[in-house]
Short mmCIF file of C-alpha atoms and ligand atoms in Angstrom, two decimals:
data_model
loop_
_atom_site.label_atom_id
_atom_site.label_comp_id
_atom_site.label_asym_id
_atom_site.label_seq_id
_atom_site.Cartn_x
_atom_site.Cartn_y
_atom_site.Cartn_z
CA UNK A 25 2.58 2.93 1.78
CA UNK A 26 3.05 -0.46 -0.20
CA UNK A 27 5.00 1.17 -2.59
CA UNK A 28 8.34 -0.70 -3.35
CA UNK A 29 11.37 0.41 -5.49
CA UNK A 30 13.19 -1.40 -7.93
CA UNK A 31 16.88 -1.88 -7.13
CA UNK A 32 19.72 -3.93 -8.65
CA UNK A 33 21.78 -6.05 -6.10
CA UNK A 34 25.48 -5.11 -6.52
CA UNK A 35 27.00 -6.52 -3.32
CA UNK A 36 26.24 -9.08 -0.57
CA UNK A 37 27.71 -7.43 2.65
CA UNK A 38 26.60 -10.15 5.38
CA UNK A 39 25.75 -13.42 3.98
CA UNK A 40 24.78 -14.59 7.55
CA UNK A 41 22.06 -11.98 7.69
CA UNK A 42 21.31 -11.85 4.07
CA UNK A 43 22.09 -8.18 3.80
CA UNK A 44 22.98 -6.72 0.35
CA UNK A 45 23.53 -3.45 -1.06
CA UNK A 46 21.67 -2.37 -4.22
CA UNK A 47 21.55 0.54 -6.45
CA UNK A 48 18.36 2.36 -7.01
CA UNK A 49 18.02 5.57 -9.10
CA UNK A 50 21.78 6.38 -8.53
CA UNK A 51 21.31 5.71 -4.59
CA UNK A 52 22.98 2.78 -2.96
CA UNK A 53 20.97 1.12 -0.17
CA UNK A 54 21.30 -1.55 2.26
CA UNK A 55 18.64 -4.17 2.32
CA UNK A 56 17.69 -7.68 3.47
CA UNK A 57 17.39 -10.59 1.06
CA UNK A 58 15.97 -12.89 3.83
CA UNK A 59 12.45 -12.88 2.30
CA UNK A 60 13.56 -13.76 -1.25
CA UNK A 61 16.06 -16.48 -0.16
CA UNK A 62 15.10 -19.96 -0.68
CA UNK A 63 17.29 -22.89 0.82
CA UNK A 64 20.41 -23.65 -0.54
CA UNK A 65 20.42 -20.71 -2.57
CA UNK A 66 23.99 -18.96 -2.97
CA UNK A 67 23.24 -15.26 -2.29
CA UNK A 68 26.37 -14.29 -4.73
CA UNK A 69 24.30 -15.77 -7.66
CA UNK A 70 21.70 -12.81 -7.10
CA UNK A 71 24.33 -9.97 -7.92
CA UNK A 72 23.08 -8.29 -10.92
CA UNK A 73 19.35 -9.10 -10.24
CA UNK A 74 16.59 -6.56 -9.91
CA UNK A 75 14.23 -6.76 -7.14
CA UNK A 76 11.54 -4.72 -5.76
CA UNK A 77 12.63 -3.34 -2.26
CA UNK A 78 10.06 -2.27 0.43
CA UNK A 79 10.92 -1.09 4.06
CA UNK A 80 14.25 -2.57 3.96
CA UNK A 81 13.50 -5.87 2.39
CA UNK A 82 13.58 -7.20 -1.27
CA UNK A 83 10.15 -8.68 -1.70
CA UNK A 84 10.24 -9.93 -5.15
CA UNK A 85 12.85 -10.65 -7.99
CA UNK A 86 11.96 -8.75 -11.35
CA UNK A 87 11.52 -11.22 -14.17
CA UNK A 88 13.30 -9.56 -16.85
CA UNK A 89 12.21 -11.85 -19.61
CA UNK A 90 8.63 -11.30 -18.43
CA UNK A 91 9.36 -7.63 -18.69
CA UNK A 92 10.51 -7.93 -22.24
CA UNK A 93 7.47 -10.12 -23.12
CA UNK A 94 5.34 -7.24 -21.94
CA UNK A 95 7.05 -4.65 -23.72
CA UNK A 96 6.67 -6.91 -26.94
CA UNK A 97 3.02 -7.12 -26.52
CA UNK A 98 2.68 -3.45 -25.95
CA UNK A 99 4.89 -2.83 -29.19
CA UNK A 100 2.30 -4.91 -31.39
CA UNK A 101 -0.54 -2.98 -29.75
CA UNK A 102 1.14 0.20 -30.61
CA UNK A 103 1.48 -0.76 -34.25
CA UNK A 104 -2.12 -1.75 -34.49
CA UNK A 105 -2.90 1.61 -32.90
CA UNK A 106 -0.57 3.27 -35.53
CA UNK A 107 -2.24 1.35 -38.44
CA UNK A 108 -5.81 2.08 -37.32
CA UNK B 28 12.32 0.04 -16.29
CA UNK B 29 12.07 3.38 -18.21
CA UNK B 30 10.17 1.79 -20.91
CA UNK B 31 7.19 1.39 -18.69
CA UNK B 32 6.95 5.33 -18.50
CA UNK B 33 7.47 5.76 -22.13
CA UNK B 34 4.94 8.56 -23.27
CA UNK B 35 4.42 6.82 -26.86
CA UNK B 36 3.22 3.65 -25.04
CA UNK B 37 0.92 5.75 -22.76
CA UNK B 38 -0.55 7.39 -25.85
CA UNK B 39 -1.00 4.14 -27.52
CA UNK B 40 -2.77 2.52 -24.61
CA UNK B 41 -5.06 5.77 -24.07
CA UNK B 42 -5.95 5.57 -27.74
CA UNK B 43 -7.11 1.95 -27.27
CA UNK B 44 -8.95 2.53 -23.87
CA UNK B 45 -10.78 5.80 -24.86
CA UNK B 46 -13.06 4.30 -27.50
CA UNK B 47 -13.70 0.96 -25.51
CA UNK B 48 -14.65 2.86 -22.36
CA UNK B 49 -17.01 5.17 -24.41
CA UNK B 50 -18.60 2.15 -25.97
CA UNK B 51 -19.12 0.35 -22.50
CA UNK B 52 -20.53 3.51 -21.08
CA UNK B 53 -22.98 3.97 -23.79
CA UNK B 54 -24.04 0.37 -23.46
CA UNK B 55 -24.21 0.72 -19.66
CA UNK B 56 -25.99 3.99 -19.80
CA UNK B 57 -23.61 5.52 -17.02
CA UNK B 58 -20.02 5.99 -16.90
CA UNK B 59 -17.90 2.84 -16.07
CA UNK B 60 -17.06 2.81 -12.22
CA UNK B 61 -13.50 1.38 -11.44
CA UNK B 62 -11.91 1.03 -8.01
CA UNK B 63 -8.30 1.15 -7.80
CA UNK B 64 -7.72 -0.42 -4.24
CA UNK B 65 -4.27 1.00 -3.50
CA UNK B 66 -3.52 4.37 -2.45
CA UNK B 67 -0.23 4.10 -4.35
CA UNK B 68 -2.42 3.90 -7.69
CA UNK B 69 -4.83 6.60 -6.38
CA UNK B 70 -1.78 8.96 -6.25
CA UNK B 71 -0.47 7.53 -9.76
CA UNK B 72 -3.86 8.72 -11.16
CA UNK B 73 -3.35 12.15 -10.28
CA UNK B 74 0.51 12.24 -10.71
CA UNK B 75 0.35 11.09 -14.10
CA UNK B 76 -2.58 13.18 -15.03
CA UNK B 77 -4.88 10.12 -16.06
CA UNK B 78 -7.88 12.04 -14.37
CA UNK B 79 -7.41 14.48 -17.22
CA UNK B 80 -5.99 12.11 -19.86
CA UNK B 81 -8.86 9.45 -19.70
CA UNK B 82 -12.31 10.21 -20.98
CA UNK B 83 -15.24 11.01 -18.70
CA UNK B 84 -16.79 7.44 -19.42
CA UNK B 85 -14.39 6.12 -16.86
CA UNK B 86 -14.86 7.07 -13.11
CA UNK B 87 -12.38 6.05 -10.58
CA UNK B 88 -13.67 5.04 -7.15
CA UNK B 89 -10.70 5.47 -4.58
CA UNK B 90 -10.31 2.27 -2.66
CA UNK B 91 -9.61 1.91 1.15
CA UNK B 92 -5.99 0.85 0.29
CA UNK B 93 -4.10 3.42 2.22
CA UNK B 94 -3.28 2.07 5.69
CA UNK B 95 -2.43 5.26 7.12
CA UNK B 96 -5.84 6.73 6.12
CA UNK B 97 -7.64 3.92 8.10
CA UNK B 98 -5.57 4.06 11.20
CA UNK B 99 -7.88 4.52 14.17
CA UNK B 100 -7.41 7.55 16.38
CA UNK B 101 -7.03 5.01 19.41
CA UNK B 102 -3.76 3.71 17.76
CA UNK B 103 -2.38 7.15 17.81
CA UNK B 104 -3.44 8.04 21.26
CA UNK B 105 -1.83 4.68 22.43
CA UNK B 106 1.42 5.17 20.59
CA UNK B 107 1.72 8.63 22.23
CA UNK B 108 1.08 7.46 25.67
CA UNK B 109 3.68 4.70 25.02
CA UNK B 110 6.18 7.44 23.92
CA UNK B 111 5.46 9.35 27.11
CA UNK B 112 6.80 6.62 29.40
CA UNK B 113 10.30 6.93 30.92
CA UNK B 114 13.23 5.44 28.96
CA UNK B 115 11.08 4.56 26.06
CA UNK B 116 11.60 5.08 22.40
CA UNK B 117 8.75 5.00 19.92
CA UNK B 118 9.67 4.23 16.28
CA UNK B 119 7.69 3.99 13.18
CA UNK B 120 7.51 4.82 9.57
CA UNK B 121 7.23 8.43 8.52
CA UNK B 122 3.47 7.79 7.14
CA UNK B 123 1.60 7.93 10.48
CA UNK B 124 3.54 10.88 11.99
CA UNK B 125 0.86 13.43 11.05
CA UNK B 126 -2.15 11.49 11.55
CA UNK B 127 -4.33 13.38 13.97
CA UNK B 128 -4.91 11.59 17.44
CA UNK B 129 -7.47 12.69 19.82
CA UNK B 130 -5.31 15.84 21.18
CA UNK B 131 -2.16 15.52 18.98
CA UNK B 132 -0.23 13.70 16.24
CA UNK B 133 2.76 11.71 16.92
CA UNK B 134 4.67 14.76 15.14
CA UNK B 135 3.29 17.17 17.81
CA UNK B 136 4.15 14.82 20.69
CA UNK B 137 7.67 14.65 19.37
CA UNK B 138 7.85 18.55 19.19
CA UNK B 139 6.67 18.34 22.81
CA UNK B 140 9.83 16.25 23.66
CA UNK B 141 8.63 12.49 23.48
CA UNK B 142 11.39 10.37 21.90
CA UNK B 143 9.69 9.45 18.72
CA UNK B 144 11.96 8.35 15.79
CA UNK B 145 10.99 7.73 12.12
CA UNK B 146 12.41 4.63 10.70
CA UNK B 147 12.72 3.31 7.08
CA UNK B 148 12.76 -0.31 7.94
CA UNK B 149 11.56 -2.33 11.06
CA UNK B 150 15.07 -3.53 11.03
CA UNK B 151 16.37 -0.07 11.80
CA UNK B 152 14.04 -0.03 14.92
CA UNK B 153 15.91 -3.34 15.97
CA UNK B 154 19.19 -1.61 15.49
CA UNK B 155 18.05 1.36 17.73
CA UNK B 156 17.30 -1.18 20.33
CA UNK B 157 20.61 -2.77 20.22
CA UNK B 158 22.32 0.53 20.67
CA UNK B 159 20.03 1.55 23.45
CA UNK B 160 20.05 -1.48 25.79
CA UNK B 161 18.90 0.54 28.70
CA UNK B 162 15.74 1.68 26.90
CA UNK B 163 12.67 0.03 25.66
CA UNK B 164 12.16 0.48 21.91
CA UNK B 165 8.57 -0.07 20.53
CA UNK B 166 7.92 -0.22 16.85
CA UNK B 167 4.42 0.98 15.70
CA UNK B 168 3.94 -1.49 12.95
CA UNK B 169 1.29 -0.57 10.30
CA UNK B 170 0.54 -1.45 6.80
CA UNK B 171 -1.00 -4.08 4.78
CA UNK B 172 0.27 -7.49 3.65
CA UNK B 173 3.24 -6.06 1.88
CA UNK B 174 4.58 -4.72 5.00
CA UNK B 175 3.70 -7.62 7.27
CA UNK B 176 6.40 -10.03 6.14
CA UNK B 177 9.12 -7.56 7.20
CA UNK B 178 7.57 -6.96 10.82
CA UNK B 179 7.51 -10.81 11.07
CA UNK B 180 11.24 -11.09 9.94
CA UNK B 181 12.12 -8.46 12.41
CA UNK B 182 10.35 -10.14 15.40
CA UNK B 183 11.98 -13.54 14.35
CA UNK B 184 15.53 -11.70 14.32
CA UNK B 185 14.75 -10.10 17.66
CA UNK B 186 13.89 -13.49 19.25
CA UNK B 187 16.87 -15.39 17.61
CA UNK B 188 19.30 -12.58 18.84
CA UNK B 189 17.83 -12.65 22.24
CA UNK B 190 17.03 -8.77 22.12
CA UNK B 191 14.82 -8.19 25.14
CA UNK B 192 14.24 -4.43 24.85
CA UNK B 193 12.37 -4.44 21.69
CA UNK B 194 8.65 -4.92 21.21
CA UNK B 195 6.09 -4.28 18.32
CA UNK B 196 2.81 -2.32 18.59
CA UNK B 197 1.17 -4.39 15.81
CA UNK B 198 -1.74 -2.57 13.78
CA UNK B 199 -1.39 -4.28 10.61
CA UNK B 200 -4.40 -4.75 8.30
CA UNK B 201 -4.94 -7.57 5.79
CA UNK B 202 -6.31 -6.59 2.37
CA UNK B 203 -8.43 -9.42 1.23
CA UNK B 204 -10.93 -9.29 4.40
CA UNK B 205 -11.02 -5.53 3.85
CA UNK B 206 -11.97 -5.95 0.40
CA UNK B 207 -14.46 -8.49 0.89
CA UNK B 208 -16.13 -6.47 3.54
CA UNK B 209 -16.48 -3.77 1.12
CA UNK B 210 -18.12 -5.88 -1.46
CA UNK B 211 -20.35 -7.32 1.16
CA UNK B 212 -21.65 -3.99 2.09
CA UNK B 213 -23.04 -3.58 -1.15
CA UNK B 214 -23.47 0.22 -1.00
CA UNK B 215 -21.12 0.77 -3.88
CA UNK B 216 -21.56 0.50 -7.47
CA UNK B 217 -18.54 -0.93 -9.03
CA UNK B 218 -17.67 -2.55 -12.37
CA UNK B 219 -14.01 -3.94 -11.54
CA UNK B 220 -10.91 -3.47 -9.68
CA UNK B 221 -7.45 -2.57 -10.38
CA UNK B 222 -5.58 -4.63 -8.00
CA UNK B 223 -2.73 -3.75 -5.85
CA UNK B 224 0.61 -4.52 -7.21
CA UNK B 225 2.73 -4.95 -4.05
CA UNK B 226 0.27 -6.52 -1.84
CA UNK B 227 -0.06 -9.15 -4.65
CA UNK B 228 3.58 -9.77 -4.82
CA UNK B 229 3.28 -11.22 -1.20
CA UNK B 230 -0.33 -12.88 -1.29
CA UNK B 231 -0.35 -13.81 -5.11
CA UNK B 232 -3.19 -13.26 -7.45
CA UNK B 233 -4.81 -16.64 -6.45
CA UNK B 234 -5.80 -14.80 -3.20
CA UNK B 235 -8.49 -12.68 -5.24
CA UNK B 236 -10.44 -15.56 -6.62
CA UNK B 237 -13.33 -14.77 -4.14
CA UNK B 238 -13.80 -11.21 -5.77
CA UNK B 239 -14.45 -12.80 -9.25
CA UNK B 240 -16.15 -15.98 -8.10
CA UNK B 241 -18.27 -14.85 -5.18
CA UNK B 242 -18.75 -11.23 -5.92
CA UNK B 243 -18.68 -11.49 -9.80
CA UNK B 244 -16.35 -8.65 -10.30
CA UNK B 245 -13.20 -8.72 -12.47
CA UNK B 246 -9.96 -7.62 -11.10
CA UNK B 247 -6.51 -6.91 -13.00
CA UNK B 248 -3.31 -6.53 -10.75
CA UNK B 249 -1.34 -3.45 -11.76
CA UNK B 250 2.15 -2.20 -11.20
CA UNK B 251 2.99 1.41 -10.48
CA UNK B 252 4.23 2.90 -13.61
CA UNK B 253 1.96 4.64 -16.06
CA UNK B 254 2.18 1.82 -18.55
CA UNK B 255 1.45 -0.80 -16.09
CA UNK B 256 -1.80 1.04 -14.71
CA UNK B 257 -3.05 1.56 -18.33
CA UNK B 258 -2.27 -1.88 -19.40
CA UNK B 259 -4.23 -3.30 -16.29
CA UNK B 260 -7.12 -0.94 -17.11
CA UNK B 261 -7.22 -2.02 -20.76
CA UNK B 262 -7.46 -5.53 -19.76
CA UNK B 263 -10.27 -4.90 -17.28
CA UNK B 264 -12.28 -3.00 -20.06
CA UNK B 265 -11.71 -6.12 -22.24
CA UNK B 266 -13.09 -8.12 -19.56
CA UNK B 267 -16.20 -6.12 -19.16
CA UNK B 268 -16.72 -5.84 -22.99
CA UNK B 269 -16.50 -9.70 -23.22
CA UNK B 270 -18.63 -10.15 -20.16
CA UNK B 271 -15.89 -12.10 -18.22
CA UNK B 272 -14.93 -11.68 -14.59
CA UNK B 273 -11.63 -13.13 -13.91
CA UNK B 274 -8.60 -12.19 -11.91
CA UNK B 275 -5.80 -11.41 -14.31
CA UNK B 276 -2.43 -10.07 -13.54
CA UNK B 277 -0.84 -7.08 -15.67
CA UNK B 278 2.47 -6.94 -13.33
CA UNK B 279 3.67 -10.45 -14.09
CA UNK B 280 7.22 -9.20 -14.05
CA UNK B 281 7.00 -8.84 -10.34
CA UNK B 282 3.67 -10.74 -9.25
CA UNK B 283 2.82 -14.48 -9.48
CA UNK B 284 -0.29 -16.52 -8.76
CA UNK B 285 1.01 -17.98 -5.50
CA UNK B 286 2.76 -14.88 -3.79
CA UNK B 287 6.02 -14.86 -2.16
CA UNK B 288 5.90 -18.23 -0.28
CA UNK B 289 8.91 -17.34 2.02
CA UNK B 290 7.27 -14.08 3.20
CA UNK B 291 3.91 -15.92 3.70
CA UNK B 292 5.61 -18.60 5.92
CA UNK B 293 7.55 -15.69 7.76
CA UNK B 294 3.99 -14.27 8.42
CA UNK B 295 2.35 -17.21 9.44
CA UNK B 296 5.02 -18.13 11.88
CA UNK B 297 4.52 -14.83 13.79
CA UNK B 298 1.06 -13.89 13.51
CA UNK B 299 -2.35 -15.19 14.15
CA UNK B 300 -5.09 -14.17 11.70
CA UNK B 301 -8.98 -13.90 12.29
CA UNK B 302 -8.84 -10.80 14.55
CA UNK B 303 -12.02 -8.52 14.07
CA UNK B 304 -10.69 -4.95 13.93
CA UNK B 305 -12.17 -1.31 13.82
CA UNK B 306 -10.62 1.01 11.42
CA UNK B 307 -11.15 4.67 10.65
CA UNK B 308 -13.72 5.30 8.07
CA UNK B 309 -14.35 1.44 7.43
CA UNK B 310 -15.82 0.70 10.94
CA UNK B 311 -15.40 -3.00 12.19
CA UNK B 312 -14.01 -5.40 9.72
CA UNK B 313 -14.27 -8.99 10.38
CA UNK B 314 -10.86 -10.81 10.11
CA UNK B 315 -8.86 -7.74 9.10
CA UNK B 316 -6.39 -7.46 11.95
CA UNK B 317 -3.53 -9.66 13.18
CA UNK B 318 -2.11 -10.56 16.50
CA UNK B 319 1.33 -11.50 17.36
CA UNK B 320 1.44 -15.30 18.43
CA UNK B 321 1.84 -16.32 22.01
CA UNK B 322 5.39 -17.58 21.20
CA UNK B 323 6.37 -14.02 20.66
CA UNK B 324 4.44 -12.37 23.32
CA UNK B 325 7.77 -11.16 24.76
CA UNK B 326 7.94 -8.73 21.86
CA UNK B 327 4.08 -7.85 21.86
CA UNK B 328 3.90 -4.28 23.00
CA UNK B 329 0.30 -4.47 23.76
CA UNK B 330 1.26 -7.00 26.46
CA UNK B 331 4.09 -4.72 28.17
CA UNK B 332 2.14 -1.47 27.95
CA UNK B 333 -1.38 -1.83 28.77
CA UNK B 334 -3.02 0.59 26.52
CA UNK B 335 -5.48 3.13 27.82
CA UNK B 336 -8.80 1.93 28.40
CA UNK B 337 -10.28 5.01 27.00
CA UNK B 338 -11.41 4.72 23.31
CA UNK B 339 -10.13 7.44 21.25
CA UNK B 340 -12.78 9.91 20.50
CA UNK B 341 -13.61 9.61 16.92
CA UNK B 342 -13.48 13.32 16.05
CA UNK B 343 -13.23 12.56 12.41
CA UNK B 344 -16.07 14.46 10.06
CA UNK B 345 -18.59 12.11 8.71
CA UNK B 346 -17.59 12.86 5.21
CA UNK B 347 -14.28 10.98 5.44
CA UNK B 348 -16.18 7.59 5.70
CA UNK B 349 -18.29 8.57 2.55
CA UNK B 350 -15.20 9.48 0.54
CA UNK B 351 -13.28 6.34 1.83
CA UNK B 352 -15.94 4.26 0.47
CA UNK B 353 -16.34 5.75 -2.91
CA UNK B 354 -19.62 7.49 -2.13
CA UNK B 355 -18.56 10.84 -2.19
CA UNK B 356 -15.62 12.57 -3.99
CA UNK B 357 -13.13 14.65 -2.03
CA UNK B 358 -14.08 17.96 -3.46
CA UNK B 359 -17.76 17.18 -2.54
CA UNK B 360 -16.81 17.31 1.01
CA UNK B 361 -17.88 20.70 2.32
CA UNK B 362 -14.64 20.90 4.43
CA UNK B 363 -12.33 20.28 1.43
CA UNK B 364 -9.57 22.87 0.95
CA UNK B 365 -11.49 25.10 3.18
CA UNK B 366 -11.02 23.95 6.74
CA UNK B 367 -9.23 20.60 5.69
CA UNK B 368 -5.92 20.91 4.21
CA UNK B 369 -2.71 19.00 4.39
CA UNK B 370 -1.25 21.59 6.66
CA UNK B 371 -4.48 21.18 8.90
CA UNK B 372 -5.84 17.66 8.18
CA UNK B 373 -9.06 17.25 9.74
CA UNK B 374 -9.24 13.56 8.37
CA UNK B 375 -6.67 10.90 7.57
CA UNK B 376 -7.38 10.85 4.02
CA UNK B 377 -5.70 14.42 3.99
CA UNK B 378 -2.68 13.41 5.78
CA UNK B 379 -1.06 10.71 3.53
CA UNK B 380 -0.17 11.48 -0.01
CA UNK B 381 -1.85 8.31 -1.06
CA UNK B 382 -5.13 9.74 0.69
CA UNK B 383 -7.75 10.56 -1.78
CA UNK B 384 -8.17 13.91 -0.58
CA UNK B 385 -4.49 14.83 -0.27
CA UNK B 386 -4.24 13.68 -4.05
CA UNK B 387 -6.99 15.76 -4.98
CA UNK B 388 -5.79 18.49 -3.07
CA UNK B 389 -2.33 18.51 -4.61
CA UNK B 390 -3.03 17.50 -8.30
CA UNK B 391 -6.37 19.32 -9.03
CA UNK B 392 -6.05 23.07 -8.39
CA UNK B 393 -9.12 24.96 -7.47
CA UNK B 394 -10.91 25.85 -10.73
CA UNK B 395 -11.54 29.57 -9.45
CA UNK B 396 -8.31 30.33 -7.40
CA UNK B 397 -5.99 28.06 -9.39
CA UNK B 398 -4.24 27.39 -6.25
CA UNK B 399 -3.28 24.27 -4.17
CA UNK B 400 -0.31 22.20 -3.81
S1 SF4 C 6 -11.60 16.95 3.00
FE1 SF4 C 6 -10.97 16.41 5.00
S2 SF4 C 6 -12.76 16.22 6.14
FE2 SF4 C 6 -13.43 16.11 4.04
S3 SF4 C 6 -13.51 13.97 3.46
FE3 SF4 C 6 -11.34 14.62 3.14
S4 SF4 C 6 -10.07 14.26 4.85
FE4 SF4 C 6 -12.37 14.07 5.47
#
């Protein structure tokens, strides 16, 4: 029930209500950015960002640099495993 | 994020995990027992076949993290009673629709003519309210801390827009008090926890400090892709090997240590905490519930519709409680797959796809007949 799906923000449809459209697995969906909005942030700057969406709300921004770090760590582990 | 499903990475991790788990189990003289707190992880363990891919030296104890599975009979009865009122629309997520109540489920009540609608988001319930100004629209809100901010923000929006035909029947459950109650009960043997990824993006990893500091169990937060889960499991085993007991985060691309501060603030402005609540299979859990603040009482369905005084009859088989607490495996329940199936659930653990019994049923075919899900 707590599952969230990754989606990429493609358009801000209602800046007042912080509503955006995002793309997730080929499906377009509307969701609210109100819970990841910090004061003074221009919502447009979030276009292209990946977020986790849960019951119609973006709940977290996916940190792509962190994702790449994790993958690099995994790659080094994989090499170790291959060497072993 | 396809990389986190990559088969080669999964294989590499399993190759690392298997010898480590065997070594630890040999040292402990028994299999290592890991609780995955979240129902989403329970589902993932079966879906990705980890139950078969990982060695027998690791045993998973399926945790209480399925808000549908712990929803009391009384809540379903209450929601059905509300939906039976004139000019009332009851809305909720799809998940609780099949949970058995005392005499029927929400789905059955709907088939009998009640206006019950499934929504994807609480905001959709609010939209139904604005489109039906002459009806009362009630949203049955369930879920852990992951879902609470959404309910909170919907209530704030309803108040700001002066929508006066919308209210929330609030049955959210907080994860940390539930986990602490489980640990304090002391009746399960556990070596460590795989922490729930999406609850954690809201509450942050710092919230788990008591698990390590007070109860001396390691916990590693995991995401939901196969590689995420295995990486967390590997980190957990390393902690056990090194005799450490810390809160770690194997899902840092989504989760940080403080949580989502905007979401937490939204919750704090709408909910009061500290409510002792009774849950299916778990019994009374101190502090686990939330109440809608008096400021928002106009939107609190429990204030408008006095719930029936009769407590729902807890007709659930006793085995469910043992499975929910990890004391019995689903297929050790004598009713499993015989009298209790997803089409005829006797207990809520068979209802939600995240329930341990439903996951067993769907993914572990019966050895003799080879059938099931
Ligand atoms: S199989 Fe059914 S009755 Fe048995 S524990 Fe699971 S949900 Fe309860």
